[in-house]
mmCIF file of C-alpha atoms and ligand atoms in Angstrom:
data_model
loop_
_atom_site.group_PDB
_atom_site.id
_atom_site.type_symbol
_atom_site.label_atom_id
_atom_site.label_comp_id
_atom_site.label_asym_id
_atom_site.label_seq_id
_atom_site.Cartn_x
_atom_site.Cartn_y
_atom_site.Cartn_z
ATOM 1 C CA MET A 128 0.000 0.000 0.000
ATOM 2 C CA LYS A 129 1.273 3.483 -0.760
ATOM 3 C CA LEU A 130 2.473 5.419 2.264
ATOM 4 C CA SER A 131 2.398 9.197 2.527
ATOM 5 C CA ARG A 132 5.477 11.247 1.688
ATOM 6 C CA LEU A 133 5.355 12.489 5.277
ATOM 7 C CA VAL A 134 5.746 9.023 6.789
ATOM 8 C CA GLN A 135 8.361 8.080 4.251
ATOM 9 C CA SER A 136 10.348 11.201 5.072
ATOM 10 C CA ILE A 137 10.893 10.440 8.773
ATOM 11 C CA SER A 138 13.009 7.792 10.433
ATOM 12 C CA GLU A 139 12.016 5.459 13.233
ATOM 13 C CA SER A 140 13.423 6.411 16.636
ATOM 14 C CA PRO A 141 16.873 4.713 16.700
ATOM 15 C CA THR A 142 16.880 4.539 20.487
ATOM 16 C CA LEU A 143 13.653 2.540 20.552
ATOM 17 C CA ALA A 144 15.006 0.412 17.688
ATOM 18 C CA VAL A 145 18.150 -0.545 19.684
ATOM 19 C CA SER A 146 16.075 -1.517 22.736
ATOM 20 C CA ALA A 147 13.801 -3.616 20.523
ATOM 21 C CA LEU A 148 16.759 -5.382 18.844
ATOM 22 C CA ALA A 149 18.401 -6.141 22.216
ATOM 23 C CA ALA A 150 15.070 -7.499 23.527
ATOM 24 C CA LYS A 151 14.751 -9.723 20.460
ATOM 25 C CA MET A 152 18.296 -11.072 20.868
ATOM 26 C CA ARG A 153 17.526 -11.798 24.531
ATOM 27 C CA ALA A 154 14.325 -13.612 23.527
ATOM 28 C CA ASP A 155 16.496 -15.701 21.173
ATOM 29 C CA GLY A 156 18.550 -16.785 24.183
ATOM 30 C CA LYS A 157 21.502 -14.370 23.799
ATOM 31 C CA ASP A 158 23.004 -12.862 26.945
ATOM 32 C CA VAL A 159 22.761 -9.208 25.873
ATOM 33 C CA ILE A 160 23.648 -6.315 28.157
ATOM 34 C CA GLY A 161 21.586 -3.335 27.093
ATOM 35 C CA PHE A 162 22.815 0.234 27.503
ATOM 36 C CA GLY A 163 20.204 1.437 25.036
ATOM 37 C CA ALA A 164 17.107 2.129 27.094
ATOM 38 C CA GLY A 165 16.291 5.726 27.939
ATOM 39 C CA GLU A 166 14.236 4.778 30.946
ATOM 40 C CA PRO A 167 15.059 4.360 34.614
ATOM 41 C CA ASP A 168 15.447 0.737 35.698
ATOM 42 C CA PHE A 169 13.402 1.396 38.858
ATOM 43 C CA GLY A 170 9.747 0.560 39.299
ATOM 44 C CA THR A 171 7.226 3.383 39.619
ATOM 45 C CA PRO A 172 7.056 4.127 43.380
ATOM 46 C CA GLN A 173 4.224 2.269 45.101
ATOM 47 C CA HIS A 174 2.384 5.350 46.421
ATOM 48 C CA ILE A 175 2.016 6.584 42.820
ATOM 49 C CA ILE A 176 0.627 3.249 41.631
ATOM 50 C CA ASP A 177 -1.746 3.245 44.628
ATOM 51 C CA ALA A 178 -2.973 6.731 43.711
ATOM 52 C CA ALA A 179 -3.720 5.577 40.153
ATOM 53 C CA ALA A 180 -5.594 2.502 41.416
ATOM 54 C CA ALA A 181 -7.601 4.623 43.863
ATOM 55 C CA ALA A 182 -8.419 7.099 41.086
ATOM 56 C CA MET A 183 -9.613 4.292 38.816
ATOM 57 C CA ASN A 184 -11.749 2.881 41.613
ATOM 58 C CA ASN A 185 -13.229 6.354 42.027
ATOM 59 C CA GLY A 186 -14.241 6.550 38.382
ATOM 60 C CA ALA A 187 -11.218 8.169 36.721
ATOM 61 C CA THR A 188 -11.729 5.937 33.724
ATOM 62 C CA LYS A 189 -13.437 8.439 31.423
ATOM 63 C CA TYR A 190 -12.032 11.064 29.060
ATOM 64 C CA PRO A 191 -9.999 13.688 30.918
ATOM 65 C CA LYS A 192 -11.965 16.894 31.410
ATOM 66 C CA PRO A 193 -10.914 19.278 30.145
ATOM 67 C CA SER A 194 -8.748 17.548 27.563
ATOM 68 C CA SER A 195 -5.937 20.023 28.367
ATOM 69 C CA GLY A 196 -5.585 18.441 31.825
ATOM 70 C CA ILE A 197 -7.586 17.872 34.994
ATOM 71 C CA PRO A 198 -7.545 20.777 37.497
ATOM 72 C CA GLU A 199 -5.883 18.687 40.276
ATOM 73 C CA LEU A 200 -2.885 17.966 38.053
ATOM 74 C CA LYS A 201 -2.614 21.497 36.710
ATOM 75 C CA SER A 202 -2.437 22.836 40.241
ATOM 76 C CA ALA A 203 0.150 20.176 41.244
ATOM 77 C CA ILE A 204 2.237 21.265 38.219
ATOM 78 C CA GLN A 205 1.792 24.908 39.167
ATOM 79 C CA ASP A 206 3.154 24.102 42.676
ATOM 80 C CA LYS A 207 6.032 22.050 41.229
ATOM 81 C CA LEU A 208 7.088 24.873 38.928
ATOM 82 C CA LYS A 209 7.102 27.348 41.799
ATOM 83 C CA ARG A 210 8.795 25.026 44.300
ATOM 84 C CA GLU A 211 11.440 23.472 42.072
ATOM 85 C CA ASN A 212 11.894 25.857 39.169
ATOM 86 C CA ASN A 213 11.174 29.277 40.664
ATOM 87 C CA LEU A 214 8.479 29.820 38.014
ATOM 88 C CA GLU A 215 5.043 31.289 38.667
ATOM 89 C CA HIS A 216 2.422 30.199 36.153
ATOM 90 C CA ASP A 217 -1.327 30.445 36.211
ATOM 91 C CA THR A 218 -3.004 27.049 35.730
ATOM 92 C CA ASP A 219 -4.383 28.440 32.445
ATOM 93 C CA ASP A 220 -0.771 28.622 31.238
ATOM 94 C CA ILE A 221 -0.338 24.845 31.563
ATOM 95 C CA THR A 222 -1.416 22.079 29.171
ATOM 96 C CA VAL A 223 -1.023 18.400 30.072
ATOM 97 C CA THR A 224 0.192 16.153 27.237
ATOM 98 C CA VAL A 225 0.817 12.503 26.455
ATOM 99 C CA GLY A 226 4.454 12.647 27.657
ATOM 100 C CA GLY A 227 7.255 15.080 26.957
ATOM 101 C CA LYS A 228 7.613 13.718 23.436
ATOM 102 C CA MET A 229 4.104 14.761 22.458
ATOM 103 C CA ALA A 230 4.697 18.060 24.266
ATOM 104 C CA CYS A 231 7.729 18.888 22.077
ATOM 105 C CA ASN A 232 6.080 17.610 18.905
ATOM 106 C CA LEU A 233 2.911 19.666 19.390
ATOM 107 C CA LEU A 234 4.865 22.731 20.455
ATOM 108 C CA ILE A 235 6.863 22.716 17.231
ATOM 109 C CA LYS A 236 3.647 22.311 15.236
ATOM 110 C CA THR A 237 2.103 25.172 17.196
ATOM 111 C CA LEU A 238 5.018 27.529 16.685
ATOM 112 C CA ILE A 239 6.427 27.071 13.194
ATOM 113 C CA ASP A 240 5.337 27.386 9.604
ATOM 114 C CA PRO A 241 7.001 25.729 6.615
ATOM 115 C CA GLY A 242 10.344 27.401 5.963
ATOM 116 C CA ASP A 243 10.869 28.550 9.553
ATOM 117 C CA GLU A 244 14.154 27.673 11.223
ATOM 118 C CA VAL A 245 14.632 25.928 14.537
ATOM 119 C CA ILE A 246 18.037 26.074 16.236
ATOM 120 C CA ILE A 247 19.048 22.732 17.698
ATOM 121 C CA PRO A 248 22.273 22.354 19.713
ATOM 122 C CA VAL A 249 24.301 19.237 18.868
ATOM 123 C CA PRO A 250 24.279 16.628 20.326
ATOM 124 C CA TYR A 251 20.495 16.654 20.364
ATOM 125 C CA TRP A 252 17.696 14.364 21.428
ATOM 126 C CA VAL A 253 16.900 12.250 18.343
ATOM 127 C CA SER A 254 13.339 13.414 17.911
ATOM 128 C CA TYR A 255 13.867 17.198 17.684
ATOM 129 C CA PRO A 256 14.966 17.354 14.030
ATOM 130 C CA GLU A 257 12.183 14.961 13.019
ATOM 131 C CA PHE A 258 9.555 17.123 14.734
ATOM 132 C CA VAL A 259 10.870 20.153 12.872
ATOM 133 C CA ARG A 260 10.857 18.345 9.519
ATOM 134 C CA LEU A 261 7.354 16.976 10.174
ATOM 135 C CA ALA A 262 6.185 20.565 10.559
ATOM 136 C CA GLY A 263 7.917 21.611 7.305
ATOM 137 C CA GLY A 264 10.612 23.555 9.141
ATOM 138 C CA THR A 265 14.386 23.564 8.806
ATOM 139 C CA PRO A 266 16.606 22.368 11.653
ATOM 140 C CA VAL A 267 19.688 24.542 12.090
ATOM 141 C CA PHE A 268 22.359 22.635 13.979
ATOM 142 C CA VAL A 269 24.815 24.334 16.300
ATOM 143 C CA GLN A 270 27.714 22.142 17.361
ATOM 144 C CA GLY A 271 28.545 21.806 21.062
ATOM 145 C CA SER A 272 32.246 21.144 21.538
ATOM 146 C CA GLU A 273 33.839 18.646 23.876
ATOM 147 C CA ALA A 274 36.129 21.453 25.047
ATOM 148 C CA ASN A 275 32.997 23.284 26.249
ATOM 149 C CA GLY A 276 31.562 20.212 27.968
ATOM 150 C CA LEU A 277 29.372 19.540 24.876
ATOM 151 C CA CYS A 278 27.450 22.785 25.541
ATOM 152 C CA VAL A 279 26.932 25.462 22.897
ATOM 153 C CA THR A 280 27.974 29.035 23.652
ATOM 154 C CA ALA A 281 25.857 32.167 23.643
ATOM 155 C CA ASP A 282 27.930 33.513 20.726
ATOM 156 C CA GLN A 283 27.154 30.412 18.668
ATOM 157 C CA ILE A 284 23.438 30.905 19.305
ATOM 158 C CA ARG A 285 23.682 34.591 18.438
ATOM 159 C CA ALA A 286 25.451 33.740 15.172
ATOM 160 C CA ALA A 287 22.821 31.145 14.217
ATOM 161 C CA ILE A 288 19.825 33.478 14.531
ATOM 162 C CA THR A 289 18.416 34.692 11.202
ATOM 163 C CA ASP A 290 15.192 36.402 10.099
ATOM 164 C CA ARG A 291 13.626 32.970 9.755
ATOM 165 C CA THR A 292 14.551 31.659 13.223
ATOM 166 C CA ARG A 293 11.432 30.915 15.181
ATOM 167 C CA VAL A 294 12.529 28.515 17.926
ATOM 168 C CA LEU A 295 15.588 27.537 19.967
ATOM 169 C CA MET A 296 15.413 24.037 21.463
ATOM 170 C CA LEU A 297 17.286 23.660 24.742
ATOM 171 C CA ASN A 298 17.660 20.517 26.811
ATOM 172 C CA TYR A 299 19.706 20.200 29.988
ATOM 173 C CA PRO A 300 20.584 17.929 31.704
ATOM 174 C CA SER A 301 21.045 16.535 28.258
ATOM 175 C CA ASN A 302 20.069 13.408 26.463
ATOM 176 C CA PRO A 303 22.418 12.096 25.018
ATOM 177 C CA GLY A 304 25.382 14.084 26.356
ATOM 178 C CA GLY A 305 24.675 13.823 30.075
ATOM 179 C CA HIS A 306 25.963 17.409 30.243
ATOM 180 C CA MET A 307 24.557 20.352 32.173
ATOM 181 C CA TYR A 308 24.311 24.046 31.397
ATOM 182 C CA HIS A 309 25.765 26.101 34.246
ATOM 183 C CA PRO A 310 23.514 29.000 35.405
ATOM 184 C CA ASP A 311 26.029 31.555 34.018
ATOM 185 C CA LEU A 312 25.813 29.960 30.582
ATOM 186 C CA VAL A 313 22.011 29.822 30.813
ATOM 187 C CA ARG A 314 21.945 33.559 31.600
ATOM 188 C CA SER A 315 24.290 34.379 28.730
ATOM 189 C CA ILE A 316 22.124 32.431 26.274
ATOM 190 C CA ALA A 317 19.092 34.261 27.674
ATOM 191 C CA ASP A 318 20.924 37.527 26.874
ATOM 192 C CA ALA A 319 21.685 36.264 23.347
ATOM 193 C CA VAL A 320 18.002 35.688 22.530
ATOM 194 C CA ALA A 321 16.674 38.759 24.380
ATOM 195 C CA GLY A 322 14.962 41.187 22.039
ATOM 196 C CA THR A 323 14.709 38.673 19.164
ATOM 197 C CA ASN A 324 11.634 36.866 17.810
ATOM 198 C CA VAL A 325 12.926 33.516 19.029
ATOM 199 C CA THR A 326 10.763 31.344 21.272
ATOM 200 C CA VAL A 327 12.702 28.963 23.504
ATOM 201 C CA ILE A 328 11.441 25.451 24.121
ATOM 202 C CA ALA A 329 13.136 24.401 27.359
ATOM 203 C CA ASP A 330 12.959 20.631 27.625
ATOM 204 C CA GLU A 331 13.624 20.150 31.331
ATOM 205 C CA ILE A 332 12.545 16.567 31.758
ATOM 206 C CA TYR A 333 15.794 15.688 33.567
ATOM 207 C CA ASP A 334 15.664 18.716 35.899
ATOM 208 C CA ARG A 335 15.620 16.535 39.028
ATOM 209 C CA LEU A 336 18.481 14.360 37.829
ATOM 210 C CA VAL A 337 21.472 16.676 38.190
ATOM 211 C CA LEU A 338 24.324 14.426 39.289
ATOM 212 C CA ASP A 339 27.308 16.717 39.790
ATOM 213 C CA GLY A 340 25.837 19.319 42.146
ATOM 214 C CA THR A 341 25.545 22.058 39.471
ATOM 215 C CA GLU A 342 22.659 24.374 40.307
ATOM 216 C CA PHE A 343 19.754 23.774 37.916
ATOM 217 C CA LEU A 344 18.445 27.070 36.530
ATOM 218 C CA SER A 345 15.273 26.759 34.481
ATOM 219 C CA PHE A 346 15.674 28.747 31.286
ATOM 220 C CA ALA A 347 12.453 30.669 31.949
ATOM 221 C CA ALA A 348 13.812 31.692 35.361
ATOM 222 C CA ALA A 349 16.955 33.273 33.866
ATOM 223 C CA SER A 350 15.382 36.725 33.324
ATOM 224 C CA ASP A 351 12.023 38.446 32.770
ATOM 225 C CA ASP A 352 12.668 38.367 29.034
ATOM 226 C CA ALA A 353 13.436 34.628 29.164
ATOM 227 C CA TYR A 354 10.262 34.025 31.172
ATOM 228 C CA ALA A 355 8.148 35.705 28.506
ATOM 229 C CA ARG A 356 9.694 33.832 25.550
ATOM 230 C CA THR A 357 10.067 30.341 27.051
ATOM 231 C CA ILE A 358 7.761 27.365 26.996
ATOM 232 C CA THR A 359 8.876 24.820 29.588
ATOM 233 C CA VAL A 360 8.414 21.101 28.927
ATOM 234 C CA ASN A 361 8.543 18.433 31.592
ATOM 235 C CA SER A 362 7.154 14.970 32.244
ATOM 236 C CA ALA A 363 6.700 12.229 34.825
ATOM 237 C CA SER A 364 8.800 9.760 32.832
ATOM 238 C CA LYS A 365 12.326 10.212 34.120
ATOM 239 C CA THR A 366 11.782 11.855 37.515
ATOM 240 C CA TYR A 367 9.335 9.277 38.846
ATOM 241 C CA SER A 368 10.231 6.324 36.638
ATOM 242 C CA MET A 369 6.878 6.600 34.878
ATOM 243 C CA THR A 370 7.906 6.155 31.229
ATOM 244 C CA GLY A 371 4.973 3.860 30.481
ATOM 245 C CA TRP A 372 2.351 6.217 31.902
ATOM 246 C CA ARG A 373 2.830 8.674 29.058
ATOM 247 C CA ILE A 374 2.294 11.932 30.811
ATOM 248 C CA GLY A 375 3.931 15.358 30.630
ATOM 249 C CA PHE A 376 3.123 19.032 30.202
ATOM 250 C CA VAL A 377 3.942 22.381 28.616
ATOM 251 C CA ALA A 378 3.890 25.644 30.579
ATOM 252 C CA GLY A 379 4.304 29.228 29.402
ATOM 253 C CA ASN A 380 2.718 31.798 27.114
ATOM 254 C CA ARG A 381 -1.035 31.253 27.244
ATOM 255 C CA ASP A 382 -1.681 31.507 23.509
ATOM 256 C CA VAL A 383 0.986 28.899 22.822
ATOM 257 C CA VAL A 384 -0.124 26.385 25.466
ATOM 258 C CA LYS A 385 -3.716 26.850 24.329
ATOM 259 C CA GLY A 386 -2.546 26.176 20.776
ATOM 260 C CA VAL A 387 -0.985 22.931 21.995
ATOM 261 C CA ALA A 388 -4.240 22.043 23.773
ATOM 262 C CA LYS A 389 -6.239 22.746 20.595
ATOM 263 C CA LEU A 390 -4.001 20.497 18.496
ATOM 264 C CA ASP A 391 -4.044 17.784 21.159
ATOM 265 C CA SER A 392 -7.834 17.883 21.403
ATOM 266 C CA GLN A 393 -7.775 16.672 17.784
ATOM 267 C CA ALA A 394 -4.842 14.300 18.282
ATOM 268 C CA SER A 395 -5.222 12.415 21.562
ATOM 269 C CA SER A 396 -8.119 13.955 23.554
ATOM 270 C CA GLY A 397 -5.605 14.343 26.373
ATOM 271 C CA ALA A 398 -3.492 12.096 28.595
ATOM 272 C CA ALA A 399 -5.069 9.092 30.368
ATOM 273 C CA THR A 400 -7.188 10.359 33.261
ATOM 274 C CA PHE A 401 -5.830 7.943 35.896
ATOM 275 C CA ALA A 402 -2.258 8.743 34.802
ATOM 276 C CA GLN A 403 -3.051 12.404 35.472
ATOM 277 C CA HIS A 404 -4.133 11.551 39.025
ATOM 278 C CA ALA A 405 -0.966 9.475 39.441
ATOM 279 C CA TYR A 406 1.264 12.340 38.248
ATOM 280 C CA ALA A 407 -0.487 14.713 40.668
ATOM 281 C CA ALA A 408 0.202 12.241 43.503
ATOM 282 C CA ALA A 409 3.851 11.977 42.387
ATOM 283 C CA LEU A 410 4.321 15.764 42.366
ATOM 284 C CA ASN A 411 2.486 16.340 45.647
ATOM 285 C CA GLY A 412 3.902 13.320 47.499
ATOM 286 C CA ASP A 413 7.097 12.309 49.246
ATOM 287 C CA GLN A 414 10.103 13.073 47.027
ATOM 288 C CA SER A 415 12.538 10.619 48.641
ATOM 289 C CA CYS A 416 12.004 8.214 45.719
ATOM 290 C CA VAL A 417 13.622 10.801 43.422
ATOM 291 C CA ASP A 418 16.563 11.237 45.810
ATOM 292 C CA GLU A 419 17.106 7.474 45.930
ATOM 293 C CA MET A 420 17.200 7.204 42.145
ATOM 294 C CA ARG A 421 19.518 10.181 41.858
ATOM 295 C CA THR A 422 21.909 8.692 44.428
ATOM 296 C CA ALA A 423 22.106 5.466 42.412
ATOM 297 C CA PHE A 424 22.726 7.406 39.177
ATOM 298 C CA ILE A 425 25.523 9.428 40.835
ATOM 299 C CA GLU A 426 27.322 6.230 41.808
ATOM 300 C CA ARG A 427 26.866 4.736 38.345
ATOM 301 C CA ALA A 428 28.008 7.949 36.610
ATOM 302 C CA ALA A 429 31.308 7.825 38.501
ATOM 303 C CA CYS A 430 31.810 4.176 37.579
ATOM 304 C CA MET A 431 30.943 4.720 33.892
ATOM 305 C CA HIS A 432 33.321 7.651 33.678
ATOM 306 C CA GLU A 433 36.233 5.774 35.205
ATOM 307 C CA ARG A 434 35.715 2.533 33.306
ATOM 308 C CA LEU A 435 35.122 4.114 29.895
ATOM 309 C CA ASN A 436 38.184 6.329 30.149
ATOM 310 C CA ALA A 437 40.288 3.262 30.968
ATOM 311 C CA ILE A 438 39.544 1.792 27.510
ATOM 312 C CA ARG A 439 42.156 2.480 24.840
ATOM 313 C CA GLY A 440 40.910 5.001 22.257
ATOM 314 C CA VAL A 441 37.868 6.036 24.330
ATOM 315 C CA HIS A 442 37.375 9.274 26.235
ATOM 316 C CA CYS A 443 34.330 10.435 28.092
ATOM 317 C CA LEU A 444 33.223 13.514 30.016
ATOM 318 C CA LYS A 445 31.856 12.789 33.464
ATOM 319 C CA PRO A 446 28.065 12.630 33.207
ATOM 320 C CA ALA A 447 26.711 15.683 35.035
ATOM 321 C CA GLY A 448 23.030 14.890 34.689
ATOM 322 C CA ALA A 449 20.365 12.507 33.360
ATOM 323 C CA PHE A 450 21.595 8.892 33.083
ATOM 324 C CA TYR A 451 23.705 8.886 29.942
ATOM 325 C CA ALA A 452 27.417 8.669 29.182
ATOM 326 C CA PHE A 453 28.378 9.833 25.695
ATOM 327 C CA PRO A 454 31.981 8.748 25.128
ATOM 328 C CA ASN A 455 34.020 9.624 22.079
ATOM 329 C CA VAL A 456 34.978 6.235 20.629
ATOM 330 C CA GLY A 457 36.361 7.609 17.349
ATOM 331 C CA GLY A 458 39.894 6.659 18.455
ATOM 332 C CA THR A 459 38.978 2.967 18.144
ATOM 333 C CA TYR A 460 37.518 3.072 14.630
ATOM 334 C CA GLU A 461 40.681 2.445 12.686
ATOM 335 C CA ARG A 462 41.749 -0.498 14.834
ATOM 336 C CA LEU A 463 38.245 -1.999 14.732
ATOM 337 C CA GLY A 464 37.958 -1.360 11.005
ATOM 338 C CA VAL A 465 34.616 0.412 11.392
ATOM 339 C CA SER A 466 33.436 3.442 9.468
ATOM 340 C CA GLY A 467 31.377 5.202 12.137
ATOM 341 C CA SER A 468 29.154 4.876 15.191
ATOM 342 C CA THR A 469 26.511 2.682 13.523
ATOM 343 C CA ASP A 470 29.152 0.236 12.355
ATOM 344 C CA PHE A 471 30.800 0.329 15.801
ATOM 345 C CA SER A 472 27.496 -0.364 17.589
ATOM 346 C CA GLN A 473 26.568 -3.216 15.257
ATOM 347 C CA LYS A 474 29.970 -4.866 15.650
ATOM 348 C CA LEU A 475 29.847 -4.435 19.428
ATOM 349 C CA LEU A 476 26.406 -6.043 19.570
ATOM 350 C CA ALA A 477 27.356 -8.903 17.260
ATOM 351 C CA GLU A 478 30.737 -9.690 18.849
ATOM 352 C CA ALA A 479 30.276 -8.731 22.506
ATOM 353 C CA ASN A 480 26.505 -8.795 23.050
ATOM 354 C CA VAL A 481 26.453 -5.198 24.272
ATOM 355 C CA ALA A 482 23.810 -2.757 22.995
ATOM 356 C CA VAL A 483 24.562 0.979 22.750
ATOM 357 C CA VAL A 484 23.029 3.710 20.590
ATOM 358 C CA PRO A 485 25.139 5.121 17.720
ATOM 359 C CA GLY A 486 25.994 8.779 18.255
ATOM 360 C CA VAL A 487 25.125 9.609 14.647
ATOM 361 C CA ALA A 488 21.476 9.492 15.785
ATOM 362 C CA PHE A 489 22.269 12.471 18.010
ATOM 363 C CA GLY A 490 24.408 14.288 15.466
ATOM 364 C CA MET A 491 27.896 13.091 16.557
ATOM 365 C CA ASP A 492 29.284 10.108 14.697
ATOM 366 C CA ASP A 493 32.451 9.748 16.809
ATOM 367 C CA HIS A 494 30.342 9.007 19.875
ATOM 368 C CA VAL A 495 28.014 6.329 21.195
ATOM 369 C CA ARG A 496 25.441 6.660 23.955
ATOM 370 C CA PHE A 497 25.430 4.416 27.001
ATOM 371 C CA SER A 498 22.356 4.671 29.200
ATOM 372 C CA PHE A 499 23.300 3.717 32.746
ATOM 373 C CA ALA A 500 19.710 3.086 33.733
ATOM 374 C CA THR A 501 20.828 -0.438 34.474
ATOM 375 C CA SER A 502 22.313 -2.259 37.480
ATOM 376 C CA MET A 503 25.919 -1.899 38.667
ATOM 377 C CA ASP A 504 26.381 -5.595 37.876
ATOM 378 C CA ASN A 505 25.337 -4.989 34.265
ATOM 379 C CA ILE A 506 27.588 -1.942 34.094
ATOM 380 C CA ASP A 507 30.481 -3.972 35.427
ATOM 381 C CA THR A 508 30.015 -6.890 33.057
ATOM 382 C CA GLY A 509 29.026 -4.739 30.082
ATOM 383 C CA LEU A 510 32.009 -2.398 30.311
ATOM 384 C CA GLU A 511 34.409 -5.310 30.732
ATOM 385 C CA ARG A 512 32.967 -6.729 27.492
ATOM 386 C CA VAL A 513 33.429 -3.373 25.746
ATOM 387 C CA ARG A 514 37.048 -3.172 26.957
ATOM 388 C CA ALA A 515 37.792 -6.713 25.806
ATOM 389 C CA PHE A 516 36.054 -6.070 22.455
ATOM 390 C CA VAL A 517 38.037 -2.909 21.726
ATOM 391 C CA GLU A 518 41.353 -4.309 22.916
ATOM 392 C CA LYS A 519 41.207 -7.687 21.194
ATOM 393 C CA HIS A 520 41.321 -5.994 17.795
HETATM 394 C C1 PLP B 801 15.362 15.079 26.111
HETATM 395 C C2 PLP B 801 14.102 14.301 26.100
HETATM 396 N N1 PLP B 801 12.941 14.947 25.899
HETATM 397 C C3 PLP B 801 11.771 14.303 25.870
HETATM 398 C C4 PLP B 801 11.714 12.934 26.054
HETATM 399 C C5 PLP B 801 10.359 12.282 26.013
HETATM 400 O O1 PLP B 801 10.012 11.689 27.203
HETATM 401 P P1 PLP B 801 8.523 11.249 27.515
HETATM 402 O O2 PLP B 801 7.707 11.366 26.285
HETATM 403 O O3 PLP B 801 8.633 9.852 28.022
HETATM 404 O O4 PLP B 801 8.059 12.209 28.587
HETATM 405 C C6 PLP B 801 12.882 12.201 26.228
HETATM 406 C C7 PLP B 801 12.854 10.744 26.348
HETATM 407 O O5 PLP B 801 13.831 10.041 26.239
HETATM 408 C C8 PLP B 801 14.106 12.902 26.281
HETATM 409 O O6 PLP B 801 15.268 12.276 26.519
#
């Protein structure tokens, strides 16, 4: 059957594809260690599951009303933004979405017209360029350098802005880089976009997973100008280990978040009602579950950093946030006889049963992404396999 040009023009998410391939190899009896999954390896905390069950028992099994989000969740989000992000938003400036992915996708569709440009720092989360292309826009890539901790500079952003620039996508802590933007850098980027027509989409879904003690400054909290031009995205997925609940939100300029709600009313009719109650319980409840996860990620980040840097031809910045290490493995390519990160990842999976995501999916072909949302035992065994794989060649 003929498929639309639109569907043919986009690629399947490579991160989901790696997880699916590793799962298939495991089902075939192979002992695969997966560093592909972008989801915490912890269960959703019990009090959140209990809140969802109670909500279902109380009838939260119908369409969410309004489709832009139930009032209890909007007010829990409002409190979260004030408490954790120093942001004051009216509940009318918040729209609940089916996860952070839908939030970003609908935001791009709400903000850009064909031909508009969207600035995307590299490395980037795989889906951003696809969202821009789906909306007929043009991604404009700005390269973060390893010397600058993979961050882009304010001058680079300034230089990338043209008459057609409509949006700047920012994401820190970062997927895939595991890097953080220091508050001084955040403020200087806020200065670079001040007075322009650029709207900033601040994807802050890892805001509670800063691992190196750097202060997290929400982009919208950087200045009054930044507050006015920023739409903040967040979700339950990473903070509360709720990836399967599919729930997130956008907050900011009322016209924009209402635009997202309008699109979503025709796309999904809103996020599952009981998941909305669960997210409200997560935001309003005891936060020690988040601290426990973060503590585990801090320990794993240190181990990943040390073990990866001990491998010949590999060097890696210490992950400062999220749960990803993004080593440069380009120094191994010649010895391994591989042409890039896809080749490297395929050979590693075939010869050592270790799954990683090729960095080319994130715009950097000398790198691969390791998610350390997996046990210390898996990290230990997996990294020993990677070392042996690289060094046997
Ligand atoms: C940077 C970033 N943004 C958004 C998402 C989407 O998350 P979700 O749709 O599960 O909220 C992800 C998921 O991996 C991500 O890494």
